[in-house]
Amino acid sequence: MDQLSEWFQRTTDLSCTHAFDGRILSVNPSMCRALGYSENQLLRMNIGDLLTPENRSTFPIYLATVRQQGSASGRMIIRTATGDRRVWKYDNVLVAGVVMGVGRDTTDEDEQQRAVISSEQHYRMLVENNPDVLMILDRDGHIRYHNEAAVRGLQLQYGPAGILGCALGRLVHHDDRDGFETAIARLAVEGNCVERLDARLRRHDGEFRSFEIIFSRLMRRGRVKRIIVNARDVTERKLLEQQLEQANRLSSLGRLAATVAHEFNNVLMGMLPFAELLRKEGIGQDLIDTSTRHLIASIKRGKRVSQDVLRFTQPAEPTLAPMALDQWWNRFLPEVVAIFGDRIGVESNVQPVTVAADPMQLTQLFSNLVSNARDAMPSGGILSVSTRTPHAHEEFSFGVVANPERFIQITVRDTGQGIPVELQRHVFDPLFTTKRNGGTGLGLAVAHHVATRHGGHIFLESEVGVGTTFHVFLLKVSPAEVKELPPIVVMPRPSLRRVLVVDDEPLIVDGVVALLELEGFEVRVATSGAEALREVEREVPDLIVLDIGLPDMDGLVVGRRIRASHPTLPILFATGHGDSQAIPRDEHTTLLRKPFHFEELLTRIVGLDQREDV
């Protein structure tokens, strides 16, 4: 008994004894502390006195249960000395005519349980009423749970359990399945915690809907246990975006047509007076030279306009190779001087550094910068070009460049009119121009495009009345990788003498034929694809200059038919279009873009001739 008495006094359980009528006979210290009463106070009380009013009606039932069954258990709500309501879980037994009670305060546990239940109910309501499709997948992508939105959004007419256990990949459009499977595979192993994907899912009626899908993973004991899918139907939004994009494209096309027409009208007007001068009798050699020079300058201007349009509408990936920047600049400098004339001076400090670049695209980028500088200095000025290597963690006032030590910075500065602050953020926008005399508004957009496709950057600084500066960043490479540019040599006389020119434009044919005949070539002409095939069948030439855009058939088709019977016959394709992906790539074929200089044509002929010799 001494041990039982000691346990009664020391236990943290709420222990007491009471008579059949509920009179309290003994209490332990834990019960006194829990209720806030002293032992003497409790010994003068009845268990029923501790119950809340709503619980007292059940107290006689409790006493009857103990008397009849010898034990009772359950929960009762107790009021403490301070008036607090507490929930007790009790297990009481009848021993030798006395009820021995052991209780435990479960108020906090009950509140936590109710909070958990309430949270689960709220969570379930959120999940089930969420308009997004929510799913839980296993590691292999099989559906283990989905909400009501999946039933509505995917029209699961065969019931909510219809796709449980099925692979979600079965609902993914076959064109999007690789991306879906890749996302699931990346989540199933160590890697990103979240994957995003645009994919089309098939509804029960067979229609595919566009969804934005976010995958996240549920980890347990360091392993991926489940994959959570949140998919939002964006079909209508994508349709609206397509409609808006089409409307913007049509609007841009109209603006592009207007600006290009304006620019080409200026080009043509720059040619027409000098062409008429050449027709006059008795003009001197000086005037002939001047007219010829202006005609060539106008043609070059028109060529730049067409190249900008093609670069903007049909962007081509650059062919990057290590390039000595100082060598490239020395070859480009005469063109800069020709663009500026005598009004604008050029100061350059281009270091012998090496960049990864496509020389032709880089020339186009800087031609646009130089042309803008010329137009910004109508009364003359200075253009300065310099290069430097930024140091690591360097910060710039004009923009942010990550890891700047990887780049070569090329600075192009003019002393022109400058650009107002409110217009500077638009200078790289397509079709935006600050020129009073018009312009296509494509030059700087193309420059930005070329710089970014090179993995670099281009930034603007400008102040009205002071001038404008462009900062171009190109990736630098090791000088050891540079191949020396071939020296300029006198062009050899090609052995390919019999040329078939295939083009339906009389002006082009007359000019090219005249120039070729002056160089000693024997020239025949065909103005259609069918006529070209007949000419080749009648007599095989040494070389064919073949226009792609013929009136009766595609020039590429003509070329394939000729190659079928003459696989080594050199063909020089000429095109004014930007897309050249379908041009055959072999040693007997080359491409020339219109408009081209006659020297370019001769260079390509010589190149094909040398390949033939090999």
XYZ file of C-alpha atoms in Angstrom:
614
model
C 0.000 0.000 0.000
C 2.890 2.333 0.684
C 4.040 1.996 -2.961
C 0.509 2.675 -4.261
C 0.254 5.709 -2.047
C 3.613 7.010 -3.267
C 2.531 6.512 -6.935
C -0.741 8.321 -6.199
C 1.165 11.319 -4.875
C 3.868 11.463 -7.581
C 2.046 10.603 -10.817
C 1.402 13.363 -13.343
C -2.003 11.818 -14.079
C -5.005 13.475 -12.470
C -5.993 10.928 -9.810
C -8.762 10.881 -7.223
C -11.254 8.625 -5.432
C -14.930 9.323 -4.876
C -17.991 7.670 -3.346
C -21.064 6.336 -5.180
C -22.757 9.698 -4.818
C -19.743 11.586 -6.284
C -18.279 12.918 -3.041
C -14.541 13.350 -3.437
C -12.625 11.165 -0.964
C -9.004 11.874 -2.051
C -7.044 13.810 -4.697
C -3.397 13.861 -5.742
C -1.283 17.012 -6.197
C -1.495 16.879 -10.009
C -5.299 17.158 -9.843
C -5.078 20.061 -7.428
C -2.697 21.924 -9.732
C -4.847 21.226 -12.788
C -8.051 22.481 -11.158
C -6.561 25.333 -9.150
C -8.134 24.131 -5.876
C -6.422 23.070 -2.677
C -6.774 19.501 -1.414
C -9.046 20.633 1.458
C -11.285 22.529 -0.947
C -11.683 19.516 -3.222
C -12.378 17.137 -0.308
C -15.453 19.251 0.509
C -16.726 19.055 -3.082
C -18.591 16.581 -5.328
C -17.347 15.496 -8.755
C -20.580 16.893 -10.142
C -19.591 20.335 -8.790
C -16.611 20.370 -11.168
C -18.657 19.672 -14.288
C -19.913 22.398 -16.595
C -23.714 22.890 -16.494
C -24.287 21.110 -19.812
C -22.365 18.047 -18.548
C -24.084 17.681 -15.166
C -27.136 15.987 -16.671
C -24.927 13.062 -17.743
C -23.297 12.649 -14.326
C -26.012 10.321 -12.890
C -25.595 8.094 -15.972
C -21.850 7.910 -15.262
C -22.455 6.912 -11.606
C -24.964 4.249 -12.625
C -22.511 2.811 -15.158
C -19.770 2.502 -12.518
C -22.162 0.868 -9.999
C -23.509 -1.620 -12.564
C -20.407 -2.394 -14.672
C -17.604 -1.675 -12.206
C -15.858 0.771 -14.533
C -16.455 3.731 -16.835
C -14.389 5.711 -19.338
C -14.922 8.702 -21.590
C -14.570 12.467 -21.663
C -15.962 15.140 -19.344
C -15.747 18.925 -19.468
C -14.413 20.362 -16.213
C -14.523 23.953 -14.964
C -11.414 25.017 -13.038
C -11.254 27.404 -10.110
C -10.496 30.262 -12.537
C -13.498 29.394 -14.712
C -11.543 27.790 -17.553
C -13.174 24.890 -19.379
C -10.931 21.846 -19.757
C -11.556 18.475 -21.375
C -10.547 15.381 -19.344
C -10.247 11.886 -20.641
C -10.918 9.466 -17.746
C -10.671 5.726 -17.016
C -12.350 4.939 -13.636
C -12.846 1.585 -11.847
C -14.757 0.448 -8.750
C -12.492 -1.068 -6.048
C -13.875 -2.176 -2.633
C -16.871 0.149 -2.802
C -14.739 3.183 -3.841
C -14.408 4.654 -7.342
C -10.739 5.137 -8.269
C -10.332 7.685 -11.089
C -7.403 8.442 -13.360
C -7.732 11.323 -15.838
C -5.677 13.269 -18.357
C -6.212 16.805 -19.629
C -6.669 16.502 -23.421
C -7.905 20.034 -24.087
C -4.859 21.114 -26.069
C -4.708 17.831 -27.984
C -8.391 18.094 -28.876
C -7.930 21.653 -30.102
C -4.958 20.590 -32.196
C -6.953 17.680 -33.593
C -9.846 19.982 -34.412
C -7.403 22.395 -36.070
C -5.951 19.555 -38.145
C -9.417 18.389 -39.150
C -10.430 21.949 -40.004
C -7.218 22.480 -41.974
C -7.778 19.239 -43.863
C -11.333 20.294 -44.637
C -10.154 23.696 -45.853
C -7.391 22.072 -47.891
C -9.844 19.628 -49.434
C -12.238 22.453 -50.273
C -9.405 24.449 -51.854
C -8.207 21.470 -53.862
C -11.609 20.256 -54.976
C -12.857 23.748 -55.864
C -9.615 24.903 -57.487
C -10.227 25.698 -61.183
C -6.774 24.308 -62.049
C -6.275 20.616 -62.725
C -4.456 19.171 -59.705
C -2.990 15.666 -59.741
C -0.615 13.525 -57.714
C 1.547 11.110 -59.696
C 3.851 8.337 -58.596
C 7.497 8.331 -59.670
C 6.550 6.657 -62.958
C 3.943 9.271 -63.888
C 0.814 7.249 -62.997
C -2.138 9.198 -61.594
C -2.831 8.474 -57.904
C -5.154 11.412 -57.231
C -6.888 14.163 -59.153
C -9.355 16.874 -58.161
C -12.775 17.699 -59.517
C -11.320 20.221 -61.984
C -9.599 17.330 -63.777
C -12.993 15.720 -64.256
C -14.435 18.975 -65.614
C -11.403 20.154 -67.601
C -10.639 16.795 -69.214
C -14.301 15.745 -69.443
C -13.779 12.402 -67.720
C -17.267 11.166 -68.487
C -16.396 7.721 -67.172
C -16.211 9.012 -63.591
C -13.593 10.456 -61.223
C -11.873 7.078 -60.785
C -11.634 6.509 -64.525
C -7.984 7.534 -64.911
C -6.658 6.645 -61.458
C -3.674 4.410 -61.990
C -3.329 5.445 -65.646
C -0.181 7.118 -66.985
C -0.713 10.857 -67.461
C 1.541 10.629 -70.535
C -1.318 8.861 -72.336
C -3.249 12.139 -72.317
C -0.308 14.214 -73.648
C -0.171 15.110 -77.352
C 2.495 13.014 -79.088
C 4.400 16.151 -80.189
C 4.673 17.251 -76.537
C 5.344 13.817 -75.044
C 9.138 14.006 -75.149
C 9.142 17.208 -73.114
C 6.666 15.717 -70.648
C 8.681 12.543 -70.146
C 11.882 14.551 -69.758
C 10.280 16.702 -67.029
C 9.050 13.623 -65.148
C 12.458 11.954 -65.445
C 14.247 15.046 -64.122
C 11.925 15.232 -61.109
C 12.218 11.533 -60.317
C 15.954 11.883 -59.651
C 18.069 14.496 -57.964
C 17.724 17.790 -59.790
C 15.337 20.697 -60.031
C 12.512 20.788 -57.512
C 10.144 22.399 -60.036
C 9.657 21.819 -63.767
C 7.503 23.934 -66.093
C 6.027 22.756 -69.367
C 3.535 23.835 -72.017
C 1.701 20.771 -73.333
C -1.574 19.726 -74.912
C -3.756 17.227 -73.020
C -6.467 15.117 -74.619
C -9.981 15.309 -73.236
C -12.386 12.384 -73.154
C -14.059 13.671 -76.329
C -10.710 13.577 -78.174
C -10.130 17.354 -78.278
C -6.692 18.589 -77.253
C -6.463 21.575 -74.909
C -3.368 23.667 -74.184
C -2.155 23.635 -70.578
C 0.560 25.376 -68.614
C 1.871 22.650 -66.318
C 4.000 23.023 -63.195
C 5.508 19.845 -61.745
C 6.861 19.725 -58.202
C 8.036 16.785 -56.163
C 7.073 15.451 -52.715
C 10.070 14.069 -50.823
C 10.071 11.472 -48.062
C 13.204 10.256 -46.302
C 15.358 11.907 -48.954
C 13.610 10.200 -51.882
C 11.029 11.398 -54.383
C 7.754 9.862 -53.243
C 5.173 11.639 -55.383
C 5.005 14.227 -58.182
C 2.453 17.027 -57.842
C 0.940 18.414 -61.053
C -0.731 21.825 -61.337
C -2.135 22.332 -64.857
C -3.993 25.441 -66.052
C -6.038 25.458 -69.250
C -4.700 28.328 -71.403
C -6.321 27.361 -74.704
C -8.452 30.500 -75.018
C -5.572 32.694 -73.910
C -3.272 31.193 -76.542
C -5.927 31.728 -79.217
C -6.219 35.371 -78.188
C -2.421 35.708 -78.190
C -2.288 34.243 -81.698
C -4.962 36.651 -82.881
C -3.135 39.580 -81.276
C 0.172 38.404 -82.749
C -1.410 38.161 -86.198
C -2.907 41.634 -85.842
C 0.457 43.009 -84.716
C 2.180 41.203 -87.577
C -0.201 42.740 -90.120
C 0.238 46.158 -88.540
C 4.026 45.753 -88.550
C 3.918 44.531 -92.139
C 2.052 47.658 -93.187
C 4.516 49.909 -91.380
C 7.440 47.928 -92.789
C 6.069 48.192 -96.338
C 5.594 51.955 -95.946
C 9.056 52.585 -94.492
C 10.843 50.312 -96.974
C 8.956 51.895 -99.892
C 9.970 55.342 -98.634
C 13.605 54.281 -98.282
C 13.754 52.620 -101.703
C 12.113 55.618 -103.326
C 15.003 57.672 -101.963
C 17.458 55.090 -103.316
C 15.845 55.185 -106.758
C 15.667 58.975 -106.737
C 19.376 59.047 -105.906
C 20.079 56.938 -109.005
C 17.705 58.407 -111.554
C 19.325 61.863 -112.167
C 22.776 60.345 -112.692
C 21.386 57.623 -114.970
C 19.802 60.391 -117.082
C 23.078 62.322 -117.084
C 24.874 59.320 -118.573
C 22.443 59.357 -121.494
C 23.301 62.950 -122.380
C 25.670 63.579 -125.258
C 28.922 65.447 -124.774
C 29.337 64.963 -121.028
C 32.913 64.865 -119.794
C 34.759 62.042 -118.126
C 34.603 63.771 -114.732
C 30.800 63.843 -114.858
C 30.724 60.198 -116.000
C 32.934 59.222 -113.060
C 30.769 61.225 -110.639
C 27.549 59.703 -111.963
C 28.958 56.197 -111.795
C 30.173 56.741 -108.231
C 26.748 57.988 -107.100
C 24.951 55.127 -108.824
C 27.145 52.569 -107.068
C 26.658 54.365 -103.715
C 22.866 54.274 -104.150
C 22.961 50.595 -105.021
C 24.995 49.890 -101.869
C 22.427 51.835 -99.836
C 19.600 49.805 -101.330
C 21.510 46.602 -100.647
C 21.870 47.528 -96.961
C 18.135 48.222 -96.732
C 17.268 44.841 -98.250
C 19.767 43.072 -95.981
C 18.238 44.734 -92.911
C 14.752 43.649 -93.973
C 15.899 40.077 -94.597
C 17.862 39.949 -91.338
C 14.803 41.214 -89.457
C 12.201 38.994 -91.123
C 14.353 35.874 -91.600
C 17.034 35.947 -88.895
C 19.959 33.639 -89.603
C 22.181 32.009 -87.019
C 25.724 33.408 -87.196
C 28.617 31.146 -88.152
C 30.925 31.951 -85.246
C 34.663 31.535 -85.640
C 37.727 33.092 -83.968
C 38.402 36.437 -85.660
C 41.192 38.963 -85.219
C 39.242 42.155 -84.592
C 41.991 44.529 -85.735
C 42.369 42.705 -89.061
C 38.615 42.816 -89.640
C 38.482 46.520 -88.783
C 41.311 47.408 -91.174
C 39.377 45.751 -93.996
C 36.118 47.417 -92.970
C 37.622 50.912 -92.511
C 37.628 51.880 -96.218
C 33.875 51.245 -96.339
C 33.433 53.507 -93.297
C 35.397 56.271 -95.006
C 33.286 55.839 -98.162
C 30.060 56.138 -96.146
C 31.253 59.308 -94.372
C 32.856 61.122 -97.274
C 34.905 64.215 -96.436
C 32.626 65.678 -93.752
C 33.278 63.186 -90.960
C 36.622 62.072 -89.586
C 37.374 58.652 -88.148
C 39.563 57.985 -85.112
C 40.161 54.351 -84.224
C 42.093 52.431 -81.609
C 41.202 48.803 -82.254
C 43.530 46.516 -80.321
C 44.782 43.152 -81.646
C 42.179 41.161 -79.726
C 40.293 38.035 -80.772
C 36.508 37.563 -80.722
C 34.044 34.857 -81.748
C 32.144 36.389 -84.657
C 30.604 35.987 -88.076
C 32.504 38.564 -90.195
C 29.610 39.223 -92.583
C 27.068 39.758 -89.802
C 29.538 41.871 -87.826
C 30.028 44.060 -90.888
C 26.273 44.520 -91.122
C 26.058 45.448 -87.429
C 28.749 48.130 -87.674
C 27.523 49.372 -91.070
C 24.228 50.216 -89.356
C 26.023 51.969 -86.472
C 28.178 53.936 -88.921
C 25.141 54.920 -91.041
C 23.323 56.154 -87.929
C 26.388 58.158 -86.911
C 26.573 59.741 -90.389
C 22.907 60.803 -90.228
C 23.426 62.182 -86.697
C 26.278 64.476 -87.914
C 24.854 66.306 -90.959
C 27.295 69.184 -90.454
C 30.286 66.917 -89.904
C 31.994 65.553 -86.845
C 34.171 62.769 -85.516
C 33.488 59.047 -85.127
C 35.789 57.271 -82.689
C 36.048 53.493 -82.343
C 38.014 51.827 -79.543
C 38.285 48.453 -77.829
C 39.119 47.304 -74.311
C 38.913 44.196 -72.142
C 36.681 44.731 -69.062
C 37.829 43.326 -65.733
C 35.896 40.865 -63.578
C 33.003 42.303 -61.528
C 33.192 45.600 -63.446
C 29.993 47.643 -63.325
C 28.740 49.870 -66.142
C 26.488 52.910 -65.991
C 24.670 51.946 -69.199
C 23.660 48.348 -68.350
C 24.461 45.049 -66.692
C 26.979 42.585 -68.163
C 27.401 39.284 -66.353
C 31.019 38.104 -66.124
C 32.322 41.054 -68.187
C 35.854 39.606 -68.285
C 34.562 37.123 -70.908
C 33.981 39.927 -73.447
C 35.741 42.486 -75.593
C 34.071 45.906 -75.316
C 33.895 47.886 -78.578
C 32.898 51.534 -78.137
C 31.524 53.503 -81.117
C 31.119 57.209 -80.282
C 29.922 60.081 -82.487
C 29.785 63.831 -81.880
C 26.320 64.178 -83.368
C 22.988 65.567 -82.252
C 22.249 62.940 -79.589
C 18.985 61.210 -78.751
C 16.457 62.557 -76.194
C 16.136 60.509 -73.009
C 12.470 59.666 -73.608
C 13.340 58.067 -76.979
C 16.423 56.102 -75.941
C 14.511 53.064 -74.657
C 12.956 52.608 -78.127
C 16.067 52.782 -80.309
C 16.378 48.990 -80.655
C 12.654 48.544 -81.379
C 11.890 47.402 -84.954
C 10.541 50.133 -87.251
C 11.399 52.894 -84.754
C 13.433 55.770 -86.195
C 14.434 59.261 -85.080
C 15.514 60.326 -88.578
C 13.622 63.263 -90.013
C 14.189 62.022 -93.544
C 12.703 58.619 -92.766
C 14.586 55.339 -92.715
C 13.406 51.785 -92.219
C 13.809 51.775 -88.456
C 15.468 48.355 -88.789
C 19.166 49.224 -88.603
C 19.537 49.258 -84.807
C 17.023 46.418 -84.394
C 19.246 44.312 -86.666
C 22.367 45.448 -84.777
C 20.770 44.326 -81.506
C 19.732 41.041 -83.100
C 23.240 40.332 -84.418
C 24.880 41.196 -81.076
C 22.579 38.943 -79.046
C 22.849 36.062 -81.550
C 26.610 36.320 -81.073
C 26.109 35.741 -77.347
C 26.964 39.385 -76.664
C 25.290 42.693 -75.821
C 24.772 46.179 -77.208
C 23.991 49.271 -75.123
C 23.277 52.926 -75.838
C 24.438 56.138 -74.164
C 23.397 59.490 -75.564
C 23.128 63.141 -74.624
C 21.375 65.767 -76.745
C 23.900 68.164 -78.252
C 26.885 66.043 -77.183
C 26.622 62.804 -79.119
C 25.768 59.116 -78.993
C 27.815 56.109 -77.915
C 27.140 52.439 -78.593
C 28.877 49.770 -76.514
C 29.122 46.363 -78.204
C 30.258 43.351 -76.193
C 31.551 40.293 -78.086
C 32.864 37.060 -76.612
C 36.644 36.905 -76.643
C 38.567 33.761 -77.572
C 42.174 32.640 -77.606
C 44.366 34.283 -80.309
C 45.831 30.860 -81.056
C 42.514 29.855 -82.626
C 42.533 32.612 -85.261
C 43.094 31.759 -88.886
C 44.903 34.397 -90.860
C 42.719 36.192 -93.377
C 43.774 35.392 -96.932
C 45.780 38.141 -98.610
C 44.202 40.244 -101.300
C 45.506 38.933 -104.603
C 44.887 39.680 -108.252
C 41.981 37.570 -109.410
C 43.087 34.818 -111.832
C 41.359 34.304 -115.141
C 38.948 31.352 -114.769
C 39.024 28.449 -117.218
C 35.215 28.167 -117.081
C 34.320 30.180 -120.192
C 30.901 29.007 -121.379
C 28.222 30.400 -119.043
C 24.454 29.867 -119.073
C 22.617 32.732 -117.313
C 19.091 31.750 -116.209
C 16.999 34.744 -115.076
C 13.648 36.240 -116.087
C 14.547 39.881 -115.323
C 15.692 41.545 -118.599
C 17.566 44.370 -116.863
C 19.568 41.911 -114.775
C 20.254 39.654 -117.751
C 21.392 42.497 -120.021
C 23.782 43.925 -117.433
C 25.295 40.623 -116.295
C 25.675 39.343 -119.865
C 27.366 42.552 -120.991
C 29.861 42.450 -118.131
C 30.600 38.749 -118.622
C 31.162 39.212 -122.348
C 33.556 42.095 -121.640
C 35.562 39.605 -119.546
C 35.707 37.195 -122.492
C 32.984 34.719 -121.433
C 30.718 33.018 -123.961
C 27.212 33.638 -122.627
C 23.860 32.044 -123.399
C 20.583 33.129 -121.782
C 17.452 31.294 -120.598
C 14.481 33.157 -119.099
C 12.616 30.170 -117.624
C 13.307 26.834 -116.001
C 12.048 24.839 -118.963
C 14.211 26.830 -121.371
C 17.254 26.282 -119.121
C 16.725 22.510 -119.170
C 16.488 22.587 -122.972
C 19.689 24.677 -123.259
C 21.630 22.251 -121.048
C 20.340 19.309 -123.065
C 21.362 21.027 -126.302
C 24.869 21.943 -125.103
C 26.306 21.530 -121.613
C 27.911 24.807 -120.404
C 30.946 25.129 -118.130
C 28.897 26.995 -115.517
C 25.262 27.942 -114.802
C 24.244 31.187 -113.056
C 20.752 30.144 -111.918
C 18.127 32.439 -110.387
C 15.947 30.718 -107.764
C 12.775 32.718 -108.423
C 11.816 31.688 -111.967
C 8.316 32.212 -113.421
C 7.530 28.592 -114.326
C 9.321 26.549 -111.666
C 11.535 26.865 -108.610
C 15.205 27.334 -109.497
C 16.100 24.676 -106.903
C 13.997 22.164 -108.840
C 15.775 23.144 -112.050
C 19.113 22.661 -110.329
C 18.147 19.182 -109.041
C 17.049 18.091 -112.524
C 20.319 19.291 -114.058
C 22.335 17.584 -111.326
C 20.552 14.288 -111.978
C 22.338 14.023 -115.340
C 25.351 16.305 -114.692
C 26.375 15.797 -111.024
C 29.628 17.819 -111.260
C 28.365 20.745 -113.334
C 29.096 23.977 -111.361
C 25.933 25.893 -110.441
C 25.924 29.391 -108.961
C 22.500 30.044 -107.397
C 21.455 33.712 -107.272
C 18.644 34.867 -105.001
C 17.142 38.009 -103.562
C 15.395 36.051 -100.798
C 16.779 35.555 -97.323
C 16.183 31.833 -96.865
C 19.040 29.765 -98.271
C 18.599 26.621 -96.179
C 17.526 24.528 -99.175
C 20.574 25.404 -101.286
C 22.702 22.267 -101.817
C 25.962 22.269 -99.889
C 28.703 20.692 -102.014
C 31.898 21.608 -103.833
C 30.097 22.203 -107.142
C 27.540 24.681 -105.755
C 27.701 28.225 -104.394
C 25.241 30.999 -103.512
C 25.240 34.687 -104.403
C 22.747 37.116 -102.907
C 21.257 39.902 -105.002
C 22.187 42.645 -105.478
C 25.814 41.656 -106.027
C 28.868 43.395 -107.458
C 30.340 41.951 -110.610
C 33.593 41.336 -108.679
C 31.629 39.083 -106.322
C 30.302 37.112 -109.293
C 33.816 36.719 -110.723
C 35.144 35.629 -107.296
C 32.524 32.877 -107.066
C 33.244 31.726 -110.619
C 36.953 31.533 -109.798
C 36.134 29.611 -106.627
C 34.103 27.035 -108.541
C 36.824 26.832 -111.163
C 39.476 26.061 -108.512
C 37.266 23.377 -107.008
C 36.936 21.830 -110.440
C 40.737 21.770 -110.778
C 41.019 19.894 -107.511
